[in-house]
Tab-separated table of C-alpha atoms in Angstrom:
chain	number	residue	atom	x	y	z
A	177	MET	CA	71.140	93.461	93.766
A	178	LEU	CA	71.961	95.424	96.919
A	179	THR	CA	69.328	95.921	99.599
A	180	ILE	CA	69.858	98.241	102.544
A	181	LYS	CA	67.201	98.255	105.258
A	182	GLY	CA	66.852	100.561	108.264
A	183	VAL	CA	70.502	101.564	108.635
A	184	SER	CA	71.325	104.231	111.252
A	185	TYR	CA	74.503	105.844	112.483
A	186	HIS	CA	75.200	107.721	115.711
A	187	VAL	CA	78.361	109.790	116.028
A	188	SER	CA	77.850	109.864	119.804
A	189	SER	CA	75.003	108.830	122.097
A	190	ASN	CA	73.132	112.084	121.466
A	191	ARG	CA	74.239	112.951	117.922
A	192	CYS	CA	72.623	111.021	115.100
A	193	LEU	CA	74.071	111.406	111.595
A	194	PHE	CA	71.192	109.587	109.903
A	195	ASP	CA	68.439	107.282	111.008
A	196	ASN	CA	66.632	104.355	109.424
A	197	VAL	CA	67.922	104.752	105.863
A	198	SER	CA	66.738	102.210	103.298
A	199	LEU	CA	67.869	101.812	99.694
A	200	LYS	CA	67.498	99.239	96.958
A	201	ILE	CA	69.877	99.087	94.020
A	202	ASP	CA	69.275	96.696	91.159
A	203	ASN	CA	71.922	95.961	88.604
A	204	GLU	CA	72.215	99.637	87.799
A	205	ILE	CA	74.448	102.634	88.376
A	206	VAL	CA	73.016	104.924	91.024
A	207	GLY	CA	74.380	108.380	91.802
A	208	LEU	CA	74.291	109.649	95.385
A	209	SER	CA	74.725	113.363	95.962
A	210	GLY	CA	74.233	115.726	98.897
A	211	ASN	CA	76.093	118.394	100.872
A	212	SER	CA	79.385	117.577	102.521
A	213	GLY	CA	79.236	116.271	106.049
A	214	ILE	CA	75.776	114.698	105.882
A	215	GLY	CA	77.074	111.139	105.995
A	216	LYS	CA	77.521	109.890	102.431
A	217	THR	CA	80.956	108.437	103.131
A	218	THR	CA	79.782	106.981	106.449
A	219	LEU	CA	76.903	105.240	104.668
A	220	ALA	CA	79.381	103.883	102.115
A	221	LYS	CA	81.593	102.496	104.900
A	222	LEU	CA	78.573	100.912	106.628
A	223	ILE	CA	77.487	99.223	103.387
A	224	ALA	CA	80.999	97.871	102.823
A	225	ARG	CA	81.072	96.702	106.476
A	226	ILE	CA	84.135	98.804	107.248
A	227	ILE	CA	82.104	100.268	110.122
A	228	PRO	CA	79.979	97.674	111.961
A	229	LEU	CA	76.219	98.054	111.590
A	230	GLU	CA	74.315	99.465	114.582
A	231	THR	CA	70.869	98.647	113.261
A	232	GLY	CA	69.317	97.357	110.064
A	233	SER	CA	70.616	94.956	107.481
A	234	ILE	CA	72.499	94.798	104.202
A	235	HIS	CA	71.907	92.084	101.650
A	236	VAL	CA	73.918	91.275	98.572
A	237	GLU	CA	73.909	88.350	96.179
A	238	LYS	CA	76.050	85.438	97.321
A	239	SER	CA	79.498	85.186	95.807
A	240	ASP	CA	82.412	82.773	96.039
A	241	ALA	CA	84.994	85.562	96.094
A	242	LYS	CA	87.642	85.388	98.819
A	243	SER	CA	87.524	89.085	99.543
A	244	ASN	CA	84.661	91.342	100.566
A	245	PRO	CA	82.001	91.142	97.803
A	246	ILE	CA	81.148	94.793	98.477
A	247	GLN	CA	84.172	96.824	97.430
A	248	LEU	CA	84.487	100.443	98.452
A	249	ILE	CA	86.855	102.668	96.509
A	250	TRP	CA	87.862	105.447	98.882
A	251	GLN	CA	87.876	109.171	98.389
A	252	HIS	CA	91.415	109.434	99.750
A	253	PRO	CA	93.487	106.598	98.237
A	254	GLU	CA	96.428	107.246	100.568
A	255	GLN	CA	94.193	106.150	103.465
A	256	ALA	CA	93.211	102.929	101.735
A	257	VAL	CA	96.633	101.347	101.212
A	258	ASN	CA	99.271	99.982	103.543
A	259	PRO	CA	102.077	102.582	103.417
A	260	LYS	CA	104.689	99.899	104.118
A	261	TRP	CA	103.707	97.697	101.177
A	262	ARG	CA	104.919	98.049	97.614
A	263	ILE	CA	102.214	98.506	94.950
A	264	LYS	CA	102.608	94.911	93.717
A	265	ARG	CA	101.808	93.512	97.166
A	266	ILE	CA	98.860	95.896	97.533
A	267	LEU	CA	97.395	94.550	94.274
A	268	LEU	CA	98.218	90.891	95.031
A	269	GLU	CA	96.170	91.097	98.220
A	270	ALA	CA	93.034	91.240	96.039
A	271	GLY	CA	93.999	88.336	93.768
A	272	GLU	CA	96.053	87.498	90.726
A	273	ILE	CA	97.363	90.506	88.816
A	274	ASP	CA	95.968	90.729	85.299
A	275	SER	CA	98.411	92.742	83.202
A	276	ASP	CA	95.728	93.596	80.671
A	277	LEU	CA	93.630	95.174	83.437
A	278	LEU	CA	96.622	97.130	84.729
A	279	LYS	CA	97.144	98.509	81.247
A	280	LYS	CA	93.499	99.531	80.997
A	281	CYS	CA	93.770	101.275	84.387
A	282	GLY	CA	96.802	103.157	83.084
A	283	ILE	CA	99.154	101.594	85.635
A	284	LYS	CA	102.760	101.524	84.467
A	285	LYS	CA	104.935	98.482	85.177
A	286	ASP	CA	107.557	100.412	87.105
A	287	TRP	CA	104.978	101.578	89.639
A	288	LEU	CA	104.697	97.997	90.949
A	289	THR	CA	108.004	98.210	92.776
A	290	ARG	CA	107.264	101.617	94.315
A	291	PHE	CA	105.754	102.490	97.682
A	292	PRO	CA	102.444	104.426	97.876
A	293	HIS	CA	104.153	107.720	98.790
A	294	GLN	CA	106.141	107.538	95.549
A	295	LEU	CA	102.983	107.838	93.438
A	296	SER	CA	100.838	110.915	92.918
A	297	GLY	CA	97.292	111.015	94.346
A	298	GLY	CA	95.741	110.260	90.971
A	299	GLU	CA	98.179	107.436	90.237
A	300	LEU	CA	97.473	105.811	93.597
A	301	GLN	CA	93.740	106.048	92.942
A	302	ARG	CA	94.210	104.021	89.738
A	303	VAL	CA	95.937	101.344	91.829
A	304	CYS	CA	92.963	101.272	94.206
A	305	ILE	CA	90.524	100.966	91.295
A	306	ALA	CA	92.558	98.106	89.804
A	307	ARG	CA	92.663	96.388	93.214
A	308	CYS	CA	88.881	96.651	93.415
A	309	LEU	CA	88.363	95.079	89.980
A	310	ILE	CA	90.933	92.310	90.594
A	311	SER	CA	88.850	91.123	93.557
A	312	LYS	CA	85.824	90.592	91.236
A	313	PRO	CA	83.335	92.441	93.459
A	314	ARG	CA	79.548	91.903	93.438
A	315	VAL	CA	78.868	95.518	94.450
A	316	ILE	CA	81.023	98.591	93.833
A	317	ILE	CA	80.780	101.779	95.866
A	318	ALA	CA	82.755	104.629	94.359
A	319	ASP	CA	83.164	107.495	96.843
A	320	GLU	CA	84.361	110.620	94.979
A	321	ILE	CA	86.920	108.449	93.207
A	322	THR	CA	87.875	110.618	90.261
A	323	THR	CA	88.032	114.128	91.716
A	324	MET	CA	91.816	113.897	91.833
A	325	LEU	CA	92.103	112.649	88.247
A	326	ASP	CA	92.362	114.734	85.098
A	327	GLY	CA	89.474	114.680	82.632
A	328	LEU	CA	91.066	112.163	80.264
A	329	SER	CA	91.868	109.641	83.013
A	330	GLN	CA	88.390	110.194	84.392
A	331	VAL	CA	86.856	109.110	81.087
A	332	ASP	CA	89.093	105.999	80.967
A	333	ILE	CA	88.344	104.947	84.537
A	334	TRP	CA	84.573	105.333	84.252
A	335	GLU	CA	84.525	103.500	80.936
A	336	LEU	CA	86.361	100.608	82.581
A	337	LEU	CA	84.074	100.504	85.626
A	338	ILE	CA	80.893	100.810	83.545
A	339	ILE	CA	81.944	97.933	81.265
A	340	TYR	CA	82.681	95.771	84.333
A	341	VAL	CA	79.388	96.463	86.096
A	342	LYS	CA	77.276	96.039	82.957
A	343	GLN	CA	79.004	92.811	81.878
A	344	ASN	CA	78.913	91.255	85.329
A	345	LYS	CA	75.504	92.653	86.322
A	346	VAL	CA	76.917	94.392	89.364
A	347	PRO	CA	75.196	97.306	91.138
A	348	MET	CA	77.346	100.412	91.537
A	349	LEU	CA	76.738	103.333	93.885
A	350	VAL	CA	78.540	106.487	92.768
A	351	ILE	CA	78.987	109.218	95.392
A	352	SER	CA	79.906	112.570	93.880
A	353	HIS	CA	79.326	116.295	93.990
A	354	ASP	CA	79.868	116.519	90.249
A	355	GLU	CA	76.341	116.700	88.851
A	356	ALA	CA	77.572	116.724	85.265
A	357	LEU	CA	79.479	113.478	85.874
A	358	LEU	CA	76.498	111.803	87.577
A	359	ASN	CA	74.241	112.849	84.689
A	360	ARG	CA	76.662	111.211	82.252
A	361	ILE	CA	77.131	107.858	83.925
A	362	CYS	CA	74.185	107.070	86.192
A	363	ASP	CA	70.927	105.262	85.443
A	364	ARG	CA	69.256	107.188	88.251
A	365	MET	CA	70.163	109.635	91.021
A	366	ILE	CA	69.368	109.922	94.697
A	367	ASN	CA	69.767	113.044	96.823
A	368	PHE	CA	70.943	111.791	100.211
A	369	GLN	CA	69.499	114.850	101.930
A	370	LYS	CA	66.047	113.874	100.714
A	371	ILE	CA	66.112	110.268	101.908
A	372	VAL	CA	67.421	111.372	105.305
A	373	ASP	CA	64.729	114.069	105.614
A	374	LEU	CA	62.091	111.571	104.574
A	375	GLU	CA	63.056	109.296	107.461
A	376	LYS	CA	63.070	112.209	109.914
A	377	LYS	CA	59.464	113.044	109.018
B	170	MET	CA	104.940	132.931	74.893
B	171	LEU	CA	105.389	132.039	78.521
B	172	TRP	CA	107.824	134.792	79.131
B	173	LYS	CA	105.980	137.711	77.628
B	174	GLY	CA	104.013	138.718	80.705
B	175	THR	CA	107.034	138.718	82.948
B	176	ILE	CA	109.125	141.310	81.125
B	177	GLY	CA	109.579	144.223	83.463
B	178	MET	CA	107.742	142.375	86.242
B	179	THR	CA	109.448	142.964	89.556
B	180	GLN	CA	106.705	142.035	92.023
B	181	GLY	CA	105.241	138.584	92.567
B	182	LEU	CA	106.830	135.227	91.861
B	183	ILE	CA	108.905	134.360	88.810
B	184	ILE	CA	110.099	130.808	88.149
B	185	LYS	CA	112.661	130.366	85.382
B	186	ASN	CA	113.639	127.013	83.885
B	187	LEU	CA	112.641	124.743	86.764
B	188	SER	CA	113.969	121.202	86.352
B	189	LEU	CA	113.546	118.374	88.821
B	190	TYR	CA	115.577	115.202	88.585
B	191	HIS	CA	115.175	112.030	90.641
B	192	LYS	CA	118.698	110.955	91.603
B	193	TYR	CA	117.974	107.272	92.327
B	194	GLU	CA	115.371	106.590	89.654
B	195	LYS	CA	117.535	108.599	87.199
B	196	MET	CA	114.454	110.273	85.853
B	197	THR	CA	113.553	113.844	84.890
B	198	LEU	CA	110.319	114.707	86.682
B	199	VAL	CA	109.873	118.320	85.658
B	200	ASN	CA	111.580	119.822	82.631
B	201	ASN	CA	112.294	123.478	81.967
B	202	VAL	CA	109.171	124.943	83.506
B	203	SER	CA	108.845	128.724	83.557
B	204	LEU	CA	105.901	130.520	85.102
B	205	SER	CA	105.135	133.866	86.656
B	206	ILE	CA	102.441	134.979	89.066
B	207	ALA	CA	101.914	138.717	89.376
B	208	PRO	CA	100.287	140.455	92.342
B	209	SER	CA	96.478	140.361	92.058
B	210	GLU	CA	96.736	137.391	89.750
B	211	ILE	CA	95.358	133.878	90.033
B	212	VAL	CA	97.117	131.348	87.829
B	213	ALA	CA	95.573	127.874	87.570
B	214	VAL	CA	97.649	124.802	86.748
B	215	VAL	CA	95.853	121.819	85.229
B	216	GLY	CA	97.096	118.602	83.668
B	217	ALA	CA	97.329	114.836	84.011
B	218	SER	CA	97.857	113.331	87.438
B	219	GLY	CA	101.563	112.710	87.865
B	220	SER	CA	102.474	115.455	85.391
B	221	GLY	CA	104.318	117.364	88.107
B	222	LYS	CA	101.767	119.884	89.355
B	223	SER	CA	102.236	119.162	93.061
B	224	LEU	CA	105.998	118.947	92.567
B	225	LEU	CA	105.879	122.478	91.192
B	226	ALA	CA	104.185	123.785	94.362
B	227	HIS	CA	106.529	121.875	96.647
B	228	SER	CA	109.621	123.006	94.752
B	229	ILE	CA	108.663	126.669	95.184
B	230	LEU	CA	108.767	126.133	98.956
B	231	HIS	CA	111.833	123.841	98.775
B	232	LEU	CA	109.865	121.043	100.403
B	233	LEU	CA	111.015	118.246	98.126
B	234	PRO	CA	112.838	115.195	99.504
B	235	GLU	CA	116.586	115.021	99.220
B	236	GLU	CA	116.532	112.479	96.372
B	237	ILE	CA	115.041	115.080	94.034
B	238	GLU	CA	117.562	117.492	92.563
B	239	GLN	CA	116.125	120.942	91.940
B	240	ASN	CA	117.522	123.425	89.419
B	241	CYS	CA	115.919	126.773	88.735
B	242	GLU	CA	116.078	130.473	89.174
B	243	MET	CA	113.284	131.822	91.334
B	244	LEU	CA	112.531	135.440	92.151
B	245	TRP	CA	110.134	136.749	94.789
B	246	ASN	CA	109.504	140.509	94.519
B	247	GLY	CA	112.727	140.805	92.556
B	248	GLU	CA	114.890	138.909	95.057
B	249	THR	CA	116.373	135.491	94.479
B	250	VAL	CA	114.742	132.683	96.449
B	251	ASN	CA	116.881	129.744	97.484
B	252	GLN	CA	116.941	127.088	100.168
B	253	HIS	CA	118.714	129.462	102.562
B	254	ASN	CA	116.171	132.272	102.554
B	255	ILE	CA	113.004	130.233	101.910
B	256	PRO	CA	112.361	129.729	105.680
B	257	GLN	CA	111.706	133.486	105.922
B	258	LEU	CA	109.012	133.215	103.237
B	259	ARG	CA	107.521	129.766	103.885
B	260	GLY	CA	104.349	129.999	105.984
B	261	LYS	CA	104.779	133.772	106.153
B	262	LYS	CA	104.713	135.316	102.675
B	263	ILE	CA	104.025	132.081	100.786
B	264	ALA	CA	101.671	129.428	102.191
B	265	LEU	CA	100.659	125.996	100.921
B	266	ILE	CA	97.209	124.428	100.938
B	267	PRO	CA	98.206	120.760	101.125
B	268	GLN	CA	96.439	118.079	99.169
B	269	THR	CA	95.639	115.650	101.997
B	270	ILE	CA	94.504	115.824	105.606
B	271	ASP	CA	97.676	113.946	106.510
B	272	ALA	CA	99.145	117.450	106.722
B	273	LEU	CA	97.057	118.201	109.829
B	274	ASP	CA	98.238	117.138	113.287
B	275	PRO	CA	96.200	114.000	114.091
B	276	PHE	CA	96.462	114.592	117.847
B	277	LEU	CA	95.298	118.221	117.893
B	278	LYS	CA	91.764	119.485	117.522
B	279	VAL	CA	91.696	121.473	114.301
B	280	GLY	CA	90.996	124.811	116.000
B	281	LYS	CA	93.956	124.374	118.308
B	282	TYR	CA	96.176	123.321	115.406
B	283	LEU	CA	95.251	126.379	113.339
B	284	LEU	CA	96.121	128.670	116.284
B	285	THR	CA	99.640	127.211	116.297
B	286	LEU	CA	100.100	128.497	112.727
B	287	MET	CA	99.078	132.056	113.609
B	288	LYS	CA	101.125	134.994	114.749
B	289	GLY	CA	100.232	138.381	116.241
B	290	LYS	CA	97.280	139.554	118.291
B	291	ASN	CA	93.585	138.624	118.288
B	292	LYS	CA	94.292	135.113	117.021
B	293	GLN	CA	90.978	133.669	118.182
B	294	HIS	CA	88.967	136.467	116.607
B	295	ARG	CA	90.804	136.250	113.281
B	296	LEU	CA	90.470	132.477	113.233
B	297	HIS	CA	86.703	132.637	113.809
B	298	LYS	CA	86.345	135.160	110.993
B	299	ILE	CA	88.220	132.997	108.476
B	300	TRP	CA	86.490	129.863	109.751
B	301	SER	CA	82.959	131.184	109.247
B	302	SER	CA	83.846	132.818	105.912
B	303	LEU	CA	84.506	129.270	104.653
B	304	GLY	CA	81.044	128.203	105.770
B	305	LEU	CA	82.404	126.097	108.613
B	306	ASP	CA	80.432	125.650	111.848
B	307	ILE	CA	82.150	127.029	114.987
B	308	ASP	CA	81.523	123.697	116.783
B	309	TRP	CA	83.734	121.947	114.245
B	310	LEU	CA	86.822	123.746	115.638
B	311	ALA	CA	86.702	121.113	118.371
B	312	TYR	CA	86.868	118.213	115.892
B	313	PHE	CA	89.920	116.039	115.395
B	314	PRO	CA	91.041	115.603	111.751
B	315	PHE	CA	89.621	112.057	111.601
B	316	GLU	CA	86.154	113.406	112.470
B	317	LEU	CA	86.028	115.657	109.394
B	318	SER	CA	84.166	114.720	106.240
B	319	GLY	CA	86.019	115.034	102.930
B	320	GLY	CA	84.469	118.408	102.124
B	321	MET	CA	85.063	119.769	105.646
B	322	ALA	CA	88.694	118.640	105.553
B	323	ARG	CA	89.299	120.571	102.318
B	324	ARG	CA	88.029	123.755	103.903
B	325	VAL	CA	90.104	123.225	107.049
B	326	LEU	CA	93.185	122.853	104.831
B	327	ILE	CA	92.284	126.104	103.063
B	328	ALA	CA	91.876	127.777	106.463
B	329	SER	CA	95.339	126.502	107.425
B	330	ALA	CA	96.838	128.634	104.646
B	331	LEU	CA	94.584	131.671	105.131
B	332	VAL	CA	95.366	132.016	108.845
B	333	GLN	CA	98.999	132.600	107.931
B	334	ASN	CA	97.922	135.738	106.025
B	335	PRO	CA	100.295	135.140	103.099
B	336	ASN	CA	100.860	137.189	99.937
B	337	LEU	CA	100.889	134.090	97.766
B	338	ILE	CA	98.943	130.871	98.297
B	339	LEU	CA	99.958	127.665	96.561
B	340	ALA	CA	96.685	125.742	96.526
B	341	ASP	CA	97.269	122.061	95.745
B	342	GLU	CA	93.865	120.747	94.647
B	343	PRO	CA	91.724	122.575	97.172
B	344	THR	CA	88.284	121.697	95.786
B	345	PRO	CA	87.695	117.918	95.440
B	346	GLY	CA	84.901	116.676	97.684
B	347	VAL	CA	83.465	120.180	98.051
B	348	ASP	CA	79.806	120.384	97.033
B	349	ALA	CA	78.487	122.956	94.576
B	350	ASP	CA	76.857	125.051	97.338
B	351	THR	CA	80.112	125.327	99.280
B	352	LEU	CA	82.337	125.846	96.236
B	353	SER	CA	81.628	129.557	95.874
B	354	GLY	CA	82.393	130.020	99.592
B	355	VAL	CA	85.651	128.137	99.165
B	356	LEU	CA	86.689	130.230	96.175
B	357	ALA	CA	85.652	133.553	97.751
B	358	PRO	CA	88.857	133.949	99.807
B	359	PHE	CA	90.902	133.611	96.614
B	360	ASN	CA	88.956	136.443	95.001
B	361	GLN	CA	89.373	138.437	98.189
B	362	MET	CA	93.147	137.923	98.059
B	363	LYS	CA	93.190	139.073	94.463
B	364	GLN	CA	91.445	142.295	95.422
B	365	GLU	CA	94.018	142.857	98.156
B	366	GLY	CA	96.850	142.618	95.625
B	367	LYS	CA	97.800	139.075	96.642
B	368	SER	CA	98.106	136.063	94.373
B	369	VAL	CA	97.220	132.381	94.119
B	370	LEU	CA	98.695	129.426	92.258
B	371	PHE	CA	95.636	127.212	91.881
B	372	ILE	CA	96.508	123.601	91.098
B	373	THR	CA	93.372	121.703	90.147
B	374	HIS	CA	91.584	119.171	87.985
B	375	ASP	CA	88.400	121.125	88.317
B	376	PHE	CA	88.337	123.292	85.195
B	377	PHE	CA	85.106	124.951	86.198
B	378	ALA	CA	86.466	126.048	89.563
B	379	ALA	CA	89.545	127.374	87.735
B	380	LEU	CA	87.414	129.262	85.236
B	381	LYS	CA	85.544	130.950	88.081
B	382	VAL	CA	88.612	132.521	89.690
B	383	ALA	CA	91.703	132.287	87.490
B	384	ASP	CA	93.137	134.826	85.071
B	385	ARG	CA	95.313	132.365	83.166
B	386	ILE	CA	95.452	128.581	82.985
B	387	ALA	CA	98.746	126.730	82.563
B	388	VAL	CA	98.521	123.181	81.232
B	389	MET	CA	101.115	120.593	82.282
B	390	ASP	CA	101.849	117.305	80.597
B	391	ASN	CA	104.726	114.976	81.330
B	392	GLY	CA	106.619	117.463	83.502
B	393	GLU	CA	106.379	120.377	81.076
B	394	ILE	CA	104.121	123.376	80.709
B	395	ILE	CA	102.755	122.993	77.198
B	396	GLU	CA	100.406	125.946	77.123
B	397	VAL	CA	99.414	129.026	79.128
B	398	SER	CA	96.141	130.527	77.950
B	399	PRO	CA	93.687	133.097	79.265
B	400	VAL	CA	90.522	131.572	80.735
B	401	SER	CA	88.439	132.945	77.849
B	402	PHE	CA	90.082	130.369	75.539
B	403	PHE	CA	88.452	127.556	77.520
B	404	ALA	CA	85.028	127.705	75.906
B	405	GLY	CA	82.964	125.871	73.318
B	406	ASP	CA	84.889	123.008	71.726
B	407	GLY	CA	88.148	124.644	72.737
B	408	GLU	CA	88.915	125.837	69.213
B	409	LYS	CA	91.077	128.702	70.539
B	410	LEU	CA	93.331	126.355	72.516
B	411	LYS	CA	96.775	125.825	71.014
B	412	HIS	CA	97.825	122.345	72.017
B	413	THR	CA	95.945	119.191	70.982
B	414	TYR	CA	96.425	117.754	74.488
B	415	THR	CA	94.748	120.800	76.033
B	416	LYS	CA	91.877	120.423	73.593
B	417	ALA	CA	91.481	116.733	74.442
B	418	LEU	CA	91.574	117.533	78.176
B	419	TRP	CA	88.871	120.167	77.719
B	420	GLN	CA	86.670	117.959	75.570
B	421	ALA	CA	86.942	115.047	78.043
B	422	LEU	CA	84.979	116.911	80.729
B	423	PRO	CA	81.536	115.482	81.516
B	424	GLN	CA	80.097	118.951	80.791
B	425	ASN	CA	81.591	118.771	77.280
B	426	CYS	CA	81.904	115.539	75.264
B	427	PHE	CA	83.137	113.073	77.969
B	428	VAL	CA	85.353	111.252	75.465
B	429	ASN	CA	89.064	110.524	75.404
B	430	ASN	CA	90.388	111.841	72.091
B	431	TRP	CA	93.980	111.586	73.225
B	432	ARG	CA	94.421	107.782	73.124
């Protein structure tokens, strides 16, 4: 379970992106939609503790994992990997490489010796998804993760993530503009605009 | 037939037998690709990630790294395009919408950066017009690239091509991260270009965006174009589509069956 209480974010001292946002996600897949620029990605980064919290709190079940139990898969994979590391090292950072998992993610063996710039956007995103699963996360936040993938890869990736979260009872927050996709995979949906407006009232 | 539409075509872009070969990896990346884009035409390119779609756009502008060997015959308005005369077309007649915000200057506010790409008079006025037509707020001109959200960044990248006032835009995945409300605003300039006799190569994974603006859709798999079909073929279960891969790609969409029939 993931509990978010009273989280706010200020871009500058007089510009507030959102204020006092609270959310509770059980072991379910929750879709988060809303117009661009209203702070969905910022909220995702706050939950994953990539941006330090200003106010409020975030609770997640205890885990013995070495890495961050809340794993964020980024919208732009090229910003989420060290450009100087080969793919193998990028994956090893999360834990032991499971070749079966790599196969399921559609990662070819010869990619392991390449650098990030030698893979296409969609290929690099698969690496990031594999890295997330290798670290055995307790919460997954997927921020527009499959927009750069073709339909067939999209089906494969979501199948893989859904099996992981259902088997391991892990909450997953899916941020996307693709309503049809959210309708397919999510247990319930939240419109970010609405929860922000609610707090403003 | 890929070649049918191009017989007698003198205007627009014609690519004949494009092959790309990686010298060090000893690997063929793109094999024998032929495609034409006529004036007032929008051609979408879809296909698996890594199938060579972005390479196609970059090879048209001769932007590929040295380790990739490029072989093809390319004609722009009837004249041969090669690495010697491409600088006269690049950013002038043919502009690229890049895939990532890495293409923006991280140290320049986006408004200032876009002005550097523009030529002629009334730059500020023209920029504001394009900027607001994309549904962007004038205040955002003063943002640095890192301050942009995903959806804003896409539109700034589109603006970066539009300000160059080209005759052909190579749009490399311009729509991910753009919400449904903004999508029509993002696609409007492409329709506008079409009406002005200009053309767009629209590389995308978003079939529904492609269906809204494109005339034809080319499907790439494994470095080859396996099918070019009119948008009307992409309907229902895809029974009019020729190739089984294209059918599987169509059926995999969440709006359709959301299954992978290609495994």
